[in-house]
Short mmCIF file of C-alpha atoms in Angstrom, two decimals:
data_model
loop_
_atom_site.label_atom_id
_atom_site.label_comp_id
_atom_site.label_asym_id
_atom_site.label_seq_id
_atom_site.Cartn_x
_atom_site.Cartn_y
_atom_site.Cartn_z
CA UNK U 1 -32.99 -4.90 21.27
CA UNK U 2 -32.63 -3.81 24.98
CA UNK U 3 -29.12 -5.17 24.68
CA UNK U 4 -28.29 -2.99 21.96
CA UNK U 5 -29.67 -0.24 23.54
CA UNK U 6 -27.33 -1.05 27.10
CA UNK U 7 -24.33 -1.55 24.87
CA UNK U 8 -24.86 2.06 23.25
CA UNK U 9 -25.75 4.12 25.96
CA UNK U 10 -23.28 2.93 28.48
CA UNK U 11 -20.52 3.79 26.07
CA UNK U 12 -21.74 7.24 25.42
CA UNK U 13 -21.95 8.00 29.70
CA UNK U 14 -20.72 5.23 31.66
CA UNK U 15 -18.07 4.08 30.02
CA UNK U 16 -17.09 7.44 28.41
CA UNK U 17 -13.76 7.20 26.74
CA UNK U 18 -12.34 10.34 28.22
CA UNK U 19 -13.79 11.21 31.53
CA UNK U 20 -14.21 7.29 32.64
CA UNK U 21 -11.41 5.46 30.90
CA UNK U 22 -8.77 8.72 30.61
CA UNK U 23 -8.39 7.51 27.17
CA UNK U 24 -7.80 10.15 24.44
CA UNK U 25 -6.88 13.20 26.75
CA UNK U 26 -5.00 14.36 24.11
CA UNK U 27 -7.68 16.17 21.78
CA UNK U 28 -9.64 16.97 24.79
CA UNK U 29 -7.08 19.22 26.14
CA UNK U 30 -5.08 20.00 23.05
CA UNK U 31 -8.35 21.06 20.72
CA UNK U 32 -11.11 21.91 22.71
CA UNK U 33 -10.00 25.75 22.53
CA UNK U 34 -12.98 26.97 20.17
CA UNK U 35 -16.38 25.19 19.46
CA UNK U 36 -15.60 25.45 15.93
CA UNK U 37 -12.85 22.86 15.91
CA UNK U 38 -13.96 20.75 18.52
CA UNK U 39 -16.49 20.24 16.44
CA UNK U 40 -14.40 19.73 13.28
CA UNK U 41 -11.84 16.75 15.07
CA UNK U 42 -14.93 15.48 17.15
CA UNK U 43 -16.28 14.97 13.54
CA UNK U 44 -13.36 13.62 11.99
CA UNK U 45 -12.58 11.38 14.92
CA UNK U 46 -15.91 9.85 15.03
CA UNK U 47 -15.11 8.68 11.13
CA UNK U 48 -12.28 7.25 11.67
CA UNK U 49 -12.75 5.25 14.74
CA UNK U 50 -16.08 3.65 13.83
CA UNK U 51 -14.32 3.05 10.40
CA UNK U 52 -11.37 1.57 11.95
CA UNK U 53 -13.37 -0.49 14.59
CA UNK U 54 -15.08 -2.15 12.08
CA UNK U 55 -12.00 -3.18 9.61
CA UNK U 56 -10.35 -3.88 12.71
CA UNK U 57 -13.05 -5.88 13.55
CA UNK U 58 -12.98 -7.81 10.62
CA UNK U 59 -9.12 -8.17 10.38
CA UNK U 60 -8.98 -9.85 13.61
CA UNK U 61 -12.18 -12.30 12.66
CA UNK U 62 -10.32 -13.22 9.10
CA UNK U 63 -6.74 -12.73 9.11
CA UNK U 64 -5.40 -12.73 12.42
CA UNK U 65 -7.13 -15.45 14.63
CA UNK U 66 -7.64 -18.00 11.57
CA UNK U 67 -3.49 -17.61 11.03
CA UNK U 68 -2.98 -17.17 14.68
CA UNK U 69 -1.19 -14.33 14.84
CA UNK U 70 -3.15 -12.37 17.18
CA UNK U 71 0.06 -10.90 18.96
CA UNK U 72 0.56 -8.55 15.41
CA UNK U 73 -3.55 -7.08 16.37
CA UNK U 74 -1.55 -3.59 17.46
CA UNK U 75 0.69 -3.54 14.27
CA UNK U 76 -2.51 -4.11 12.05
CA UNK U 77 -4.51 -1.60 13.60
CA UNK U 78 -2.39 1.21 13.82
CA UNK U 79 -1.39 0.60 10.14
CA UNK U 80 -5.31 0.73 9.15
CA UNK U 81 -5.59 4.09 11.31
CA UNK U 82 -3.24 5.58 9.37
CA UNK U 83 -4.51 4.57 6.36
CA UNK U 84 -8.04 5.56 7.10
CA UNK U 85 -6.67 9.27 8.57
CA UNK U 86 -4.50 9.57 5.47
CA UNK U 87 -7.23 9.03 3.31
CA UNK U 88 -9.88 11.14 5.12
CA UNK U 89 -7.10 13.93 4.91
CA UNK U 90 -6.52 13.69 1.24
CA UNK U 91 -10.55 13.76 0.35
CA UNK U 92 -10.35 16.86 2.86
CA UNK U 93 -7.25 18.33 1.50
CA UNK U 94 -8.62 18.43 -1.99
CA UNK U 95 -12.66 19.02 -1.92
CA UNK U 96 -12.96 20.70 1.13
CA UNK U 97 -9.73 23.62 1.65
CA UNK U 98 -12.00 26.10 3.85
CA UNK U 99 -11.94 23.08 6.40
CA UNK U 100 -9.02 21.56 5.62
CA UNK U 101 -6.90 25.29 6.57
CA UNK U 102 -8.72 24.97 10.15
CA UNK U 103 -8.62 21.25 10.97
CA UNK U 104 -5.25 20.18 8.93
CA UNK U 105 -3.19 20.49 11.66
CA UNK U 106 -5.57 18.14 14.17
CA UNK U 107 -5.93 15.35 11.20
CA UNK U 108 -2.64 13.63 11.64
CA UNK U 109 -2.86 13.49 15.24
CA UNK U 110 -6.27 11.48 14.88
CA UNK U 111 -3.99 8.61 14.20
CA UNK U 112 -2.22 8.76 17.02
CA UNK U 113 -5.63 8.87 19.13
CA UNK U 114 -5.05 7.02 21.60
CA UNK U 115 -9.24 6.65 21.74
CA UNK U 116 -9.46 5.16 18.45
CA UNK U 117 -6.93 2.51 19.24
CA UNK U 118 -8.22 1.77 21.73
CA UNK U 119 -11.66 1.17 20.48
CA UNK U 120 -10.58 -1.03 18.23
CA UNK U 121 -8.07 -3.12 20.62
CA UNK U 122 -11.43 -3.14 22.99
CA UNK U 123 -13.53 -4.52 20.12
CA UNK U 124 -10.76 -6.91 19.82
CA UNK U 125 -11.01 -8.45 23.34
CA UNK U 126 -14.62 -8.93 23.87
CA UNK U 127 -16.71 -11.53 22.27
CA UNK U 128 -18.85 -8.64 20.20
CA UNK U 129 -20.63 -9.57 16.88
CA UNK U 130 -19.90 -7.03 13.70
CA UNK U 131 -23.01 -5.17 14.60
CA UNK U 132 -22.09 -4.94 18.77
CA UNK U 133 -18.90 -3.30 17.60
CA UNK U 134 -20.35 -0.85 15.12
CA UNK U 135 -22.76 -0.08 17.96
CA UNK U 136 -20.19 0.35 20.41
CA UNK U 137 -17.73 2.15 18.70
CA UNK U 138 -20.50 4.44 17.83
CA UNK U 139 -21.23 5.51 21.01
CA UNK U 140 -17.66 5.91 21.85
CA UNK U 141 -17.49 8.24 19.16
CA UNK U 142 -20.36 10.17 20.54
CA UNK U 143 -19.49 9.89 24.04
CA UNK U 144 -15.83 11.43 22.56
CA UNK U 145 -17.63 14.02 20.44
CA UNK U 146 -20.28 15.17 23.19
CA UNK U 147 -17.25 15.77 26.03
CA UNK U 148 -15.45 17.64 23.34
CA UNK U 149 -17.49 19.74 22.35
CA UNK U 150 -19.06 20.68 26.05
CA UNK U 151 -15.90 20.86 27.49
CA UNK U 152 -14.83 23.37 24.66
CA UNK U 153 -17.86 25.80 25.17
CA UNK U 154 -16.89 25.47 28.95
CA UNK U 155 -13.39 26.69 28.13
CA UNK U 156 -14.27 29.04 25.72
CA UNK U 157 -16.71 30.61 29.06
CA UNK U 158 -14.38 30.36 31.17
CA UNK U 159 -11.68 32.66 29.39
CA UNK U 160 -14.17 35.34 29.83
CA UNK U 161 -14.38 34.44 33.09
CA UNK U 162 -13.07 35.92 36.43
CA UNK U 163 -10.73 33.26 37.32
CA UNK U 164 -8.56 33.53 40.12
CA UNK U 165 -4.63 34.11 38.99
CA UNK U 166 -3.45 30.84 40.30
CA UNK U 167 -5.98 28.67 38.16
CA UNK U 168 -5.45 30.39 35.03
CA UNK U 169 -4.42 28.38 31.83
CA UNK U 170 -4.39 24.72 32.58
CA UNK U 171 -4.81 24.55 36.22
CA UNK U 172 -8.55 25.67 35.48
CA UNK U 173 -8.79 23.52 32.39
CA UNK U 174 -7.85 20.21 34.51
CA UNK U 175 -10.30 20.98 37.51
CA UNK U 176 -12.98 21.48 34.57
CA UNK U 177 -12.31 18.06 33.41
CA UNK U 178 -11.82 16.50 37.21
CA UNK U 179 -15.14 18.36 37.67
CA UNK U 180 -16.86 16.82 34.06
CA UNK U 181 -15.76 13.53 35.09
CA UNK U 182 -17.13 13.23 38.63
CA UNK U 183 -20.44 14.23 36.50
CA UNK U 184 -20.16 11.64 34.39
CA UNK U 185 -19.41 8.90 37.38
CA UNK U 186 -22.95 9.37 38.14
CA UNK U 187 -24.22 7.76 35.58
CA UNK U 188 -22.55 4.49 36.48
CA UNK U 189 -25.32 3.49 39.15
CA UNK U 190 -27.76 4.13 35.91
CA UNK U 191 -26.74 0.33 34.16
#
């Protein structure tokens, strides 16, 4: 149990996929504008990269090392990312419209998420059972979710802010997330 517990927190804080491993900058710069869509792709990323952890997961225990074809692991996960994002953006597309007009245009990029590949090439590597990697990709995906949405609110305070001319627009938004991080490296002397 205390294992499980280890494996979960440090991938929410000390191994945070953004601020420790600088994987996944893309949303964190490119949608953390308003709350209200952080917390739309934070929610929409977190489905799709425990779901693709786990198939991935699975494809690599039953297809690809029993044929031996482990060098094609990249080829077969991106194709199941896509999959899983197409599918999550037809369900949205059709049931829910209200959130599809304000997230539709972050959906596709989910697939190219550097974070969720990544998860699931991680998952890949290590020697984790099917309930290690659900555990782990789930606190990726919170660890993902909680930076997004904090950093957002932080932006969304600092445009009110009195920033000096030279740091306005990104030059403020990267010392933020230099700023984050450092935060976050404290937690590394916690496990």
């Amino acid at each position: 149990m205390q294992e499980f517990a280890v494996i979960l927190i440090s991938a929410i804080f000390v191994n945070n996929i953004i601020l420790v491993q600088c994987i996944g900058l893309c949303p964190f710069v490119g949608s953390s504008n308003k709350i209200e869509i952080a917390i739309s792709v934070a929610g929409s990323t977190t489905i799709v990269l425990i779901i693709s952890a786990i198939l991935s997961f699975l494809i690599n225990r039953w297809i690809l090392i029993p044929l031996n074809i482990e060098y094609f692991k990249a080829v077969f996960f991106i194709f199941v990312i896509v999959v899983i994002v197409l599918l999550i953006k037809m369900y949205v597309e059709k049931n829910k419209p209200l959130l599809y007009r304000s997230i539709g245009t972050f959906l596709p990029l989910i697939a190219t998420n550097s974070a969720v590949l990544g998860v699931a090439l991680q998952n890949s590597t290590e020697e984790h059972t099917l309930l290690e990697t659900f555990l782990y990709s789930f606190g990726i995906s919170i660890g993902f979710s909680l930076v997004l949405i904090s950093f957002s609110a932080m932006r969304e305070r600092i445009t009110s802010a009195d920033v000096p001319k030279p740091f306005i627009g990104s030059s403020i938004t990267l010392i933020t997330a230099g700023l984050t991080s450092l935060a976050f490296m404290g937690f590394i002397g916690l496990i």
